[in-house]
XYZ file of N, CA, C and O in Angstrom:
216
model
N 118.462 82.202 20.530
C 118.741 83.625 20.517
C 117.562 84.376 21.136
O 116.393 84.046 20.933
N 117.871 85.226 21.768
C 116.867 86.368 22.335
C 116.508 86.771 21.800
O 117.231 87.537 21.162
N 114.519 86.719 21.321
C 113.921 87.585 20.632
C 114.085 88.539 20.812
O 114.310 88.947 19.673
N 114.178 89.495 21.546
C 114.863 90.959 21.217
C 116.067 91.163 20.141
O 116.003 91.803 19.091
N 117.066 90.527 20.617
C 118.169 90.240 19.647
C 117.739 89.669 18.089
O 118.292 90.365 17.237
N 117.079 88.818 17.627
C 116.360 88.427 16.923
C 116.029 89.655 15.879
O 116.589 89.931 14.818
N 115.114 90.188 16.431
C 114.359 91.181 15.933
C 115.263 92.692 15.753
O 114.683 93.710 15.375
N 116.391 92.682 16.000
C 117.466 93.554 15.860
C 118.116 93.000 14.690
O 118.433 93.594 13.659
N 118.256 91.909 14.959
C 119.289 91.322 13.240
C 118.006 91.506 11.922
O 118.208 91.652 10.717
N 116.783 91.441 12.597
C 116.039 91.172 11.362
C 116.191 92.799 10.513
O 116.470 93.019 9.335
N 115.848 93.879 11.765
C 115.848 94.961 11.480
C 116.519 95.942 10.898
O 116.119 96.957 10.328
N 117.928 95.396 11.167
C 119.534 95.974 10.790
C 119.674 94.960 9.810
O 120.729 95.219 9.232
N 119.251 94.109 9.397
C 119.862 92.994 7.790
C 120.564 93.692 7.071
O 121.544 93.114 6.602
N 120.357 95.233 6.680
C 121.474 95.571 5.862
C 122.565 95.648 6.188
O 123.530 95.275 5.520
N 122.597 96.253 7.507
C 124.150 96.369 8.018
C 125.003 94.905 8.073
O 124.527 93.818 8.400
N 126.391 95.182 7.663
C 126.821 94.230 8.533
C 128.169 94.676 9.134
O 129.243 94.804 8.547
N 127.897 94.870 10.345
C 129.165 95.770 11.474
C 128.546 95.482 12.762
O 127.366 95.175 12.931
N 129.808 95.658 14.014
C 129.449 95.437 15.256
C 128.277 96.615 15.458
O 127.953 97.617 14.820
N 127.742 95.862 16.873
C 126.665 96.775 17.099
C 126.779 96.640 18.762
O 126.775 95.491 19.205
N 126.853 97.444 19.446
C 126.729 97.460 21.071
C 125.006 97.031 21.262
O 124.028 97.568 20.742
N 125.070 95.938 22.147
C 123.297 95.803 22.370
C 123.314 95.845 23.988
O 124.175 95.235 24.623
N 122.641 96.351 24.398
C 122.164 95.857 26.088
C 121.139 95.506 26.737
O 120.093 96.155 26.762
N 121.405 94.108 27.514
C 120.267 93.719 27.668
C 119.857 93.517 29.113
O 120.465 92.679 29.779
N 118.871 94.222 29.648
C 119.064 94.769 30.636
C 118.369 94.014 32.197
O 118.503 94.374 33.367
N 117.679 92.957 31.646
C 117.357 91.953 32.170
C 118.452 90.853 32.685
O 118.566 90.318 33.788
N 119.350 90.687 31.274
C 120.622 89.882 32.330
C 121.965 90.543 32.717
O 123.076 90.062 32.942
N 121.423 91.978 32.720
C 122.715 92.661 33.430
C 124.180 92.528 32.454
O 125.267 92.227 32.948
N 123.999 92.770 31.211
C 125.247 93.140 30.347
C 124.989 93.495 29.455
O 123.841 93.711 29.067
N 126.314 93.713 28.677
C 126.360 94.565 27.487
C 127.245 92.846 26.348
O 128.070 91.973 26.619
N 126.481 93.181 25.232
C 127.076 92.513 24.471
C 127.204 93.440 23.012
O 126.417 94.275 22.567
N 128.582 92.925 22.427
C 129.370 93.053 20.885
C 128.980 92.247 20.198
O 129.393 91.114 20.445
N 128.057 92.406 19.071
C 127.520 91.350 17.898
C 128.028 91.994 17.015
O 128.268 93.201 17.048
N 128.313 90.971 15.824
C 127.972 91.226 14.215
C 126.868 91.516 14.309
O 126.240 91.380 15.359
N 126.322 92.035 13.114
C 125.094 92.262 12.755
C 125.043 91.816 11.139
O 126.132 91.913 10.572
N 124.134 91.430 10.476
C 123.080 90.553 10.622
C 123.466 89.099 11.270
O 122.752 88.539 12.104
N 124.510 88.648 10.844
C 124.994 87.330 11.799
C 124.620 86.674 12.725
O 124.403 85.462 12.758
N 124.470 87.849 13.962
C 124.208 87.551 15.308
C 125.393 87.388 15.852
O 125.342 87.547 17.071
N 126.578 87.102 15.397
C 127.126 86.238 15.614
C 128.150 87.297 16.872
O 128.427 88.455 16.560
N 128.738 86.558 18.605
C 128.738 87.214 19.804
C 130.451 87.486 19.418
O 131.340 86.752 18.985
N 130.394 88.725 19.764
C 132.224 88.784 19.614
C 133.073 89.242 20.829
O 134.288 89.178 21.019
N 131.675 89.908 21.882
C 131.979 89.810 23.015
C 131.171 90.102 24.281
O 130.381 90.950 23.867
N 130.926 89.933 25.418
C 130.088 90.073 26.372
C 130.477 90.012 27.504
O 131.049 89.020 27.954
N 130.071 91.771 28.603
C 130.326 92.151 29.448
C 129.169 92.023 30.177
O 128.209 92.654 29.736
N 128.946 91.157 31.509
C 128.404 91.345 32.794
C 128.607 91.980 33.957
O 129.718 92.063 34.482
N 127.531 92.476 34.442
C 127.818 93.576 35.802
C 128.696 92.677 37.050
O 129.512 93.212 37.799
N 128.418 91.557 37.074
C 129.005 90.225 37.911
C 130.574 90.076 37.591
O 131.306 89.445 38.353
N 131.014 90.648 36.504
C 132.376 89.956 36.247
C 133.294 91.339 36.774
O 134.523 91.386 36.821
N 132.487 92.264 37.094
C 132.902 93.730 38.015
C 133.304 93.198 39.455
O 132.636 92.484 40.203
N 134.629 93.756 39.660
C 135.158 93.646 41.052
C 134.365 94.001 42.193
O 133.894 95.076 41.821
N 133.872 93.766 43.456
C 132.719 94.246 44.185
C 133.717 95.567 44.243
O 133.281 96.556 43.654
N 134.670 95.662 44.717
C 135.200 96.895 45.440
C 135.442 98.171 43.698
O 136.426 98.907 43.631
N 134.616 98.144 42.821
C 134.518 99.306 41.780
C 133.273 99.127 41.581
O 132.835 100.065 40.915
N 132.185 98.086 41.934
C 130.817 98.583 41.997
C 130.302 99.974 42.351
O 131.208 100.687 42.784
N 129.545 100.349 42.313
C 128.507 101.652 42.697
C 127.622 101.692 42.470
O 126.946 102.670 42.788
């Protein structure tokens, strides 16, 4: 797991609900549980059609 991510579950432990995270180094957005970690879904800039890029 990505210490960034890591250190988000540690931080949010109380919660437990999705959380939008972005990480901006590999170019997406991911849907976690929280504290879990656990991935429920994940969007990359790559899985974008070239022709709706901008």
């Amino acid at each position: 797991m990505n210490p960034i991510l890591l250190f988000l579950t540690l931080a949010i432990k109380a919660y437990s609900m999705p959380m939008l995270v972005t990480d901006q180094a590999e170019h997406r957005i991911l849907l976690m549980n929280l504290p879990s970690g656990e991935l429920i879904r994940e969007w990359r800039a790559a899985d974008i059609p070239e022709h709706h890029r901008k």
